[in-house]
Amino acid sequence: MNVLGLCAGRPDGNTEIMMKEAFMAIEEMCGAQCRLVRVQETTINTCVGCESCMVNHLKGNWDFRCVHKNGSDHFYFIEQLMREADAIIVSSPAYNLLPTGQMIKLLNKMHASGNYRDMVEKENKIGAAFSIGGTDWTNFTLNVCKMIAMELAGSYEALVDAVHFDFMPSRGAVLLEDDVLKRMRQFGETIAAALTAKEKGEKLSYAGTPGVCPDCHGNLLEIRADGVYCPQCLTKAKLQIVDEELRVEFTREAIARNRWSIWGKRLHDDNIRKGHKKAAEGKDQIRERMKKYVDYERAVTLPEILPE
Ligand SMILES: Cc1cc2nc3c(=O)[nH]c(=O)nc-3n(C[C@H](O)[C@H](O)[C@H](O)COP(=O)(O)O)c2cc1C
């Protein structure tokens, strides 16, 4: 068995120490091989939005990868580690309330991952996520790490643990927090137990911090013109005030129509197809109208980058 830890913290920083604490528990409990990728040290080409991968994959051409060829960055190396993994842990410190930009860059690049999505949807991997912050300015960090873990594992049902800790600013600060290290050991034990359960064909359960949304365990709500939604999985919520307390309810029907359900993903793929079809049909008009904006050139010329 194989566990992959994607860690967007500093080398030997808090996130990495926490990941290693979980790894030690996993190795002791079930002997799985644990590998850590220092995401911040990777080179990942910026997705240029050419959409070649999306268009090809929507046509079922899974062999098409990316205009950035294998070997020009670390993406395919990491993707191969993901393919080999039975469990994937996504972890990041808060950078401006979010996971690090490099972690998001890796997620952006997943569009180029051939049949990875198809493969993990058919057979989920085990997923888990954790995050930390130097203060408590961390609103989106765990939610986004969970979303990334869900994409890499195949579904929110595949998530077995997720936890966040605030107020750990300096490198090594976590080493003063016995409770945090204890929780990370537990995190590892949960993953080891899930690996064993999955091998036996048993159902997995979620042991992480409960969220407001029963579907993705997220703790955010978004107010739209037609109601309140979980912004991660787009499940519509019913809100009530009972005894001066806010109650959030998600109906079975709403959960079944969340964006990551088979229904939701099909709708999304159809919407992409529809959008491309409309643009293809109107390509002459687009070309004609485009001239005005191409001629209106205001982009600055970027200076040459000098070696450090
Ligand atoms: C660019 C940058 C942005 C940061 N933004 C936040 C933030 O929004 N909220 C927060 O709580 N901590 C923030 N931090 C602090 C880190 O989350 C904190 O130092 C953490 O311990 C780093 O984890 P590591 O030791 O695993 O690298 C930021 C740090 C950096 C370098």
Tab-separated table of C-alpha atoms and ligand atoms in Angstrom:
chain	number	residue	atom	x	y	z
A	1	MET	CA	0.000	0.000	0.000
A	2	ASN	CA	1.062	3.496	-0.843
A	3	VAL	CA	0.312	6.859	0.761
A	4	LEU	CA	1.142	10.150	-0.932
A	5	GLY	CA	1.393	13.343	1.120
A	6	LEU	CA	1.234	16.591	-0.833
A	7	CYS	CA	2.717	19.152	1.503
A	8	ALA	CA	2.782	22.844	0.631
A	9	GLY	CA	4.643	23.986	3.750
A	10	ARG	CA	8.290	24.923	4.217
A	11	PRO	CA	10.888	22.140	4.326
A	12	ASP	CA	10.889	20.923	7.955
A	13	GLY	CA	8.113	23.413	8.674
A	14	ASN	CA	4.937	22.854	10.684
A	15	THR	CA	2.917	21.242	7.905
A	16	GLU	CA	5.746	18.853	7.041
A	17	ILE	CA	6.264	17.878	10.695
A	18	MET	CA	2.525	17.197	11.021
A	19	MET	CA	2.521	15.124	7.828
A	20	LYS	CA	5.472	13.091	9.132
A	21	GLU	CA	3.687	12.474	12.462
A	22	ALA	CA	0.735	11.064	10.495
A	23	PHE	CA	3.090	9.026	8.261
A	24	MET	CA	4.772	7.454	11.313
A	25	ALA	CA	1.379	6.304	12.618
A	26	ILE	CA	0.405	4.928	9.191
A	27	GLU	CA	3.671	3.021	8.791
A	28	GLU	CA	3.429	1.582	12.303
A	29	MET	CA	-0.218	0.553	11.909
A	30	CYS	CA	-0.317	-0.920	8.440
A	31	GLY	CA	3.169	-0.779	6.933
A	32	ALA	CA	2.093	1.354	3.968
A	33	GLN	CA	4.887	3.123	2.121
A	34	CYS	CA	4.608	6.891	2.702
A	35	ARG	CA	5.981	9.468	0.270
A	36	LEU	CA	5.969	13.224	0.664
A	37	VAL	CA	6.049	15.795	-2.144
A	38	ARG	CA	7.297	19.258	-1.147
A	39	VAL	CA	4.863	21.109	-3.376
A	40	GLN	CA	6.567	24.494	-2.886
A	41	GLU	CA	9.799	23.095	-4.332
A	42	THR	CA	8.160	21.737	-7.474
A	43	THR	CA	8.207	23.402	-10.858
A	44	ILE	CA	4.747	23.378	-12.387
A	45	ASN	CA	4.097	25.137	-15.678
A	46	THR	CA	1.326	27.698	-15.502
A	47	CYS	CA	-1.780	26.486	-17.309
A	48	VAL	CA	-2.094	28.791	-20.324
A	49	GLY	CA	-5.810	28.057	-20.766
A	50	CYS	CA	-5.426	26.657	-24.293
A	51	GLU	CA	-8.208	24.139	-23.423
A	52	SER	CA	-6.640	21.468	-25.648
A	53	CYS	CA	-6.795	18.914	-22.829
A	54	MET	CA	-10.428	19.694	-21.958
A	55	VAL	CA	-11.605	19.576	-25.553
A	56	ASN	CA	-9.791	16.286	-26.195
A	57	HIS	CA	-10.949	14.662	-22.962
A	58	LEU	CA	-14.565	15.659	-23.575
A	59	LYS	CA	-14.278	13.794	-26.881
A	60	GLY	CA	-12.968	10.755	-24.958
A	61	ASN	CA	-9.407	11.169	-26.220
A	62	TRP	CA	-7.753	10.400	-22.875
A	63	ASP	CA	-4.297	9.930	-24.367
A	64	PHE	CA	-4.080	13.651	-25.049
A	65	ARG	CA	-2.118	15.253	-22.229
A	66	CYS	CA	-0.878	18.854	-22.249
A	67	VAL	CA	0.797	21.326	-24.562
A	68	HIS	CA	3.508	21.406	-21.877
A	69	LYS	CA	5.226	18.116	-22.537
A	70	ASN	CA	6.172	15.523	-19.942
A	71	GLY	CA	9.590	16.428	-18.526
A	72	SER	CA	9.147	20.196	-18.937
A	73	ASP	CA	7.905	20.391	-15.316
A	74	HIS	CA	7.207	18.072	-12.360
A	75	PHE	CA	3.497	17.619	-13.076
A	76	TYR	CA	3.584	14.172	-14.668
A	77	PHE	CA	6.041	12.944	-12.033
A	78	ILE	CA	3.567	13.951	-9.291
A	79	GLU	CA	0.616	12.648	-11.288
A	80	GLN	CA	2.324	9.246	-11.550
A	81	LEU	CA	2.790	9.218	-7.748
A	82	MET	CA	-0.940	10.014	-7.429
A	83	ARG	CA	-1.859	7.155	-9.728
A	84	GLU	CA	0.244	4.752	-7.646
A	85	ALA	CA	-1.178	5.993	-4.313
A	86	ASP	CA	-3.954	4.220	-2.397
A	87	ALA	CA	-4.409	7.307	-0.221
A	88	ILE	CA	-3.633	10.973	-0.863
A	89	ILE	CA	-3.213	13.591	1.852
A	90	VAL	CA	-3.450	17.257	0.837
A	91	SER	CA	-1.941	19.741	3.265
A	92	SER	CA	-1.084	23.418	3.235
A	93	PRO	CA	-0.427	26.368	5.491
A	94	ALA	CA	-2.674	29.380	5.003
A	95	TYR	CA	-1.246	31.858	2.529
A	96	ASN	CA	-3.601	34.842	2.314
A	97	LEU	CA	-6.465	32.788	3.766
A	98	LEU	CA	-6.040	30.099	1.054
A	99	PRO	CA	-3.775	27.128	0.434
A	100	THR	CA	-0.521	28.187	-1.270
A	101	GLY	CA	-0.560	29.299	-4.900
A	102	GLN	CA	1.675	26.394	-5.857
A	103	MET	CA	-0.898	23.928	-4.498
A	104	ILE	CA	-3.614	25.642	-6.559
A	105	LYS	CA	-1.306	25.549	-9.594
A	106	LEU	CA	-1.038	21.785	-9.182
A	107	LEU	CA	-4.841	21.570	-9.029
A	108	ASN	CA	-5.192	23.735	-12.178
A	109	LYS	CA	-2.855	21.368	-13.974
A	110	MET	CA	-5.045	18.342	-13.111
A	111	HIS	CA	-7.096	19.125	-16.231
A	112	ALA	CA	-4.141	17.729	-18.167
A	113	SER	CA	-4.228	14.452	-16.273
A	114	GLY	CA	-5.734	12.234	-18.959
A	115	ASN	CA	-8.073	9.616	-17.559
A	116	TYR	CA	-7.151	10.309	-13.903
A	117	ARG	CA	-10.589	11.740	-13.025
A	118	ASP	CA	-12.344	8.917	-14.793
A	119	MET	CA	-10.156	6.360	-13.038
A	120	VAL	CA	-10.638	7.720	-9.503
A	121	GLU	CA	-14.360	8.197	-10.032
A	122	LYS	CA	-14.653	4.486	-10.866
A	123	GLU	CA	-12.569	3.496	-7.885
A	124	ASN	CA	-12.050	6.180	-5.289
A	125	LYS	CA	-8.750	6.505	-3.508
A	126	ILE	CA	-8.738	7.385	0.180
A	127	GLY	CA	-8.469	11.140	0.697
A	128	ALA	CA	-7.600	13.332	3.654
A	129	ALA	CA	-6.654	16.959	4.218
A	130	PHE	CA	-5.217	19.187	6.877
A	131	SER	CA	-4.097	22.782	7.135
A	132	ILE	CA	-2.648	25.321	9.539
A	133	GLY	CA	-2.322	29.055	9.928
A	134	GLY	CA	0.061	31.462	11.597
A	135	THR	CA	-3.005	33.224	13.044
A	136	ASP	CA	-6.724	32.543	12.636
A	137	TRP	CA	-6.964	34.310	9.270
A	138	THR	CA	-7.506	31.003	7.579
A	139	ASN	CA	-11.163	30.886	6.411
A	140	PHE	CA	-10.720	29.080	3.098
A	141	THR	CA	-7.595	27.013	3.709
A	142	LEU	CA	-9.047	23.719	4.924
A	143	ASN	CA	-12.137	24.010	2.726
A	144	VAL	CA	-9.990	24.306	-0.394
A	145	CYS	CA	-7.543	21.597	0.745
A	146	LYS	CA	-10.566	19.294	1.210
A	147	MET	CA	-11.813	20.176	-2.246
A	148	ILE	CA	-8.406	19.338	-3.733
A	149	ALA	CA	-8.268	16.062	-1.782
A	150	MET	CA	-11.761	15.245	-3.040
A	151	GLU	CA	-10.729	15.850	-6.664
A	152	LEU	CA	-7.640	13.693	-6.266
A	153	ALA	CA	-9.441	10.907	-4.375
A	154	GLY	CA	-12.557	10.829	-6.570
A	155	SER	CA	-15.412	11.948	-4.311
A	156	TYR	CA	-16.216	13.563	-0.974
A	157	GLU	CA	-17.263	10.122	0.309
A	158	ALA	CA	-13.613	9.126	-0.077
A	159	LEU	CA	-12.498	11.697	2.518
A	160	VAL	CA	-11.774	10.021	5.845
A	161	ASP	CA	-10.272	12.894	7.838
A	162	ALA	CA	-9.821	16.660	7.704
A	163	VAL	CA	-8.584	19.019	10.375
A	164	HIS	CA	-7.221	22.563	10.736
A	165	PHE	CA	-5.116	24.299	13.402
A	166	ASP	CA	-4.542	28.034	13.929
A	167	PHE	CA	-1.814	30.100	15.620
A	168	MET	CA	1.350	28.349	14.502
A	169	PRO	CA	3.463	31.105	12.899
A	170	SER	CA	7.150	30.122	13.160
A	171	ARG	CA	8.848	27.089	11.713
A	172	GLY	CA	8.699	24.331	14.328
A	173	ALA	CA	5.989	26.065	16.426
A	174	VAL	CA	3.905	22.887	16.199
A	175	LEU	CA	6.506	21.062	18.262
A	176	LEU	CA	5.236	22.971	21.313
A	177	GLU	CA	1.677	21.727	20.695
A	178	ASP	CA	1.343	18.182	22.004
A	179	ASP	CA	-2.406	18.122	21.299
A	180	VAL	CA	-1.801	18.921	17.627
A	181	LEU	CA	0.819	16.201	17.268
A	182	LYS	CA	-1.509	13.764	19.032
A	183	ARG	CA	-4.301	14.667	16.622
A	184	MET	CA	-1.965	14.135	13.647
A	185	ARG	CA	-1.074	10.690	14.971
A	186	GLN	CA	-4.816	9.992	15.143
A	187	PHE	CA	-5.121	11.367	11.580
A	188	GLY	CA	-2.538	8.797	10.454
A	189	GLU	CA	-4.305	6.027	12.362
A	190	THR	CA	-7.593	6.916	10.656
A	191	ILE	CA	-5.935	6.651	7.238
A	192	ALA	CA	-4.279	3.327	8.144
A	193	ALA	CA	-7.627	1.968	9.383
A	194	ALA	CA	-9.312	3.169	6.169
A	195	LEU	CA	-6.654	1.465	4.011
A	196	THR	CA	-7.259	-1.806	5.859
A	197	ALA	CA	-11.055	-1.391	5.697
A	198	LYS	CA	-10.922	-0.680	1.972
A	199	GLU	CA	-8.842	-3.803	1.377
A	200	LYS	CA	-11.563	-5.804	3.139
A	201	GLY	CA	-14.246	-4.070	1.053
A	202	GLU	CA	-15.723	-2.292	4.085
A	203	LYS	CA	-17.397	1.131	3.918
A	204	LEU	CA	-15.318	4.186	4.871
A	205	SER	CA	-16.462	6.814	7.333
A	206	TYR	CA	-15.424	10.429	7.989
A	207	ALA	CA	-13.614	11.145	11.251
A	208	GLY	CA	-12.704	14.783	10.593
A	209	THR	CA	-14.014	18.042	11.986
A	210	PRO	CA	-17.732	18.157	11.152
A	211	GLY	CA	-18.715	20.981	8.819
A	212	VAL	CA	-22.032	22.652	8.202
A	213	CYS	CA	-22.427	20.733	4.920
A	214	PRO	CA	-23.025	17.002	5.380
A	215	ASP	CA	-21.807	16.410	1.861
A	216	CYS	CA	-18.353	17.995	1.656
A	217	HIS	CA	-17.988	18.787	5.379
A	218	GLY	CA	-17.329	22.406	4.420
A	219	ASN	CA	-18.118	25.185	6.881
A	220	LEU	CA	-19.004	27.999	4.489
A	221	LEU	CA	-22.369	29.226	3.176
A	222	GLU	CA	-23.022	31.441	0.136
A	223	ILE	CA	-26.059	33.665	-0.271
A	224	ARG	CA	-27.376	33.779	-3.860
A	225	ALA	CA	-30.455	35.445	-5.318
A	226	ASP	CA	-32.387	32.156	-5.181
A	227	GLY	CA	-31.231	30.882	-1.819
A	228	VAL	CA	-28.329	29.728	0.323
A	229	TYR	CA	-25.782	27.192	-0.916
A	230	CYS	CA	-22.687	25.348	0.198
A	231	PRO	CA	-20.191	27.146	-2.080
A	232	GLN	CA	-18.010	24.080	-2.452
A	233	CYS	CA	-20.439	21.463	-3.562
A	234	LEU	CA	-23.298	23.796	-4.497
A	235	THR	CA	-25.805	21.938	-2.377
A	236	LYS	CA	-28.811	24.159	-1.642
A	237	ALA	CA	-29.456	24.682	2.059
A	238	LYS	CA	-32.571	25.459	4.056
A	239	LEU	CA	-31.964	27.878	6.910
A	240	GLN	CA	-34.080	28.187	10.021
A	241	ILE	CA	-33.733	30.031	13.300
A	242	VAL	CA	-34.787	27.718	16.102
A	243	ASP	CA	-34.515	29.003	19.689
A	244	GLU	CA	-32.325	31.841	18.385
A	245	GLU	CA	-29.921	29.356	16.834
A	246	LEU	CA	-29.229	29.036	13.149
A	247	ARG	CA	-30.111	25.588	11.770
A	248	VAL	CA	-28.876	24.557	8.356
A	249	GLU	CA	-30.614	21.692	6.631
A	250	PHE	CA	-29.692	20.039	3.359
A	251	THR	CA	-32.419	17.859	1.879
A	252	ARG	CA	-31.597	14.484	0.332
A	253	GLU	CA	-32.834	15.863	-2.963
A	254	ALA	CA	-30.443	18.844	-2.753
A	255	ILE	CA	-27.508	16.601	-1.832
A	256	ALA	CA	-28.206	14.355	-4.828
A	257	ARG	CA	-27.939	17.429	-7.065
A	258	ASN	CA	-24.625	18.719	-5.732
A	259	ARG	CA	-22.021	19.793	-8.283
A	260	TRP	CA	-19.719	16.810	-7.634
A	261	SER	CA	-22.464	14.204	-8.012
A	262	ILE	CA	-22.617	12.234	-11.261
A	263	TRP	CA	-25.578	14.461	-12.178
A	264	GLY	CA	-23.610	17.626	-11.372
A	265	LYS	CA	-20.463	16.592	-13.223
A	266	ARG	CA	-22.488	15.615	-16.307
A	267	LEU	CA	-24.273	18.958	-16.218
A	268	HIS	CA	-20.911	20.730	-15.946
A	269	ASP	CA	-19.402	18.742	-18.825
A	270	ASP	CA	-22.526	19.447	-20.904
A	271	ASN	CA	-22.277	23.150	-20.128
A	272	ILE	CA	-18.639	23.168	-21.284
A	273	ARG	CA	-19.638	21.337	-24.470
A	274	LYS	CA	-22.524	23.789	-25.032
A	275	GLY	CA	-20.219	26.770	-24.512
A	276	HIS	CA	-17.669	25.469	-27.014
A	277	LYS	CA	-20.421	24.648	-29.518
A	278	LYS	CA	-21.865	28.154	-29.284
A	279	ALA	CA	-18.399	29.691	-29.760
A	280	ALA	CA	-17.662	27.364	-32.710
A	281	GLU	CA	-20.948	28.318	-34.373
A	282	GLY	CA	-20.274	32.011	-33.834
A	283	LYS	CA	-16.591	31.915	-34.738
A	284	ASP	CA	-16.887	34.334	-37.669
A	285	GLN	CA	-18.668	36.888	-35.509
A	286	ILE	CA	-16.123	36.400	-32.729
A	287	ARG	CA	-13.251	36.944	-35.202
A	288	GLU	CA	-14.881	40.104	-36.534
A	289	ARG	CA	-15.691	41.585	-33.101
A	290	MET	CA	-12.304	40.515	-31.668
A	291	LYS	CA	-10.389	42.962	-33.900
A	292	LYS	CA	-11.529	45.976	-31.871
A	293	TYR	CA	-10.048	44.494	-28.676
A	294	VAL	CA	-6.856	43.121	-30.242
A	295	ASP	CA	-6.174	46.532	-31.787
A	296	TYR	CA	-6.798	48.217	-28.408
A	297	GLU	CA	-3.417	47.056	-27.050
A	298	ARG	CA	-2.713	48.126	-23.462
A	299	ALA	CA	-0.762	45.154	-22.061
A	300	VAL	CA	2.627	46.184	-20.694
A	301	THR	CA	5.743	44.529	-22.102
A	302	LEU	CA	7.214	42.435	-19.340
A	303	PRO	CA	10.904	43.012	-18.632
A	304	GLU	CA	13.429	40.251	-19.214
A	305	ILE	CA	13.976	38.057	-16.150
A	306	LEU	CA	17.577	38.039	-14.928
A	307	PRO	CA	19.051	34.973	-13.245
A	308	GLU	CA	19.153	35.313	-9.421
B	1	LIG	C1	2.971	34.556	1.903
B	1	LIG	C2	2.422	34.143	3.228
B	1	LIG	C3	1.078	34.363	3.497
B	1	LIG	C4	0.530	33.966	4.719
B	1	LIG	N1	-0.790	34.176	4.942
B	1	LIG	C5	-1.358	33.754	6.097
B	1	LIG	C6	-2.753	33.926	6.315
B	1	LIG	O1	-3.498	34.434	5.486
B	1	LIG	N2	-3.265	33.473	7.482
B	1	LIG	C7	-2.492	32.896	8.450
B	1	LIG	O2	-3.026	32.503	9.480
B	1	LIG	N3	-1.160	32.692	8.256
B	1	LIG	C8	-0.571	33.101	7.109
B	1	LIG	N4	0.765	32.884	6.880
B	1	LIG	C9	1.549	32.199	7.917
B	1	LIG	C10	1.762	30.703	7.670
B	1	LIG	O3	0.522	30.038	7.506
B	1	LIG	C11	2.540	30.115	8.843
B	1	LIG	O4	3.815	30.719	8.904
B	1	LIG	C12	2.709	28.628	8.834
B	1	LIG	O5	3.322	28.212	10.054
B	1	LIG	C13	3.597	28.135	7.710
B	1	LIG	O6	3.603	26.728	7.725
B	1	LIG	P1	4.905	25.854	7.443
B	1	LIG	O7	5.809	26.001	8.649
B	1	LIG	O8	4.411	24.479	7.276
B	1	LIG	O9	5.532	26.386	6.216
B	1	LIG	C14	1.348	33.312	5.697
B	1	LIG	C15	2.698	33.080	5.402
B	1	LIG	C16	3.235	33.474	4.188
B	1	LIG	C17	4.689	33.190	3.902
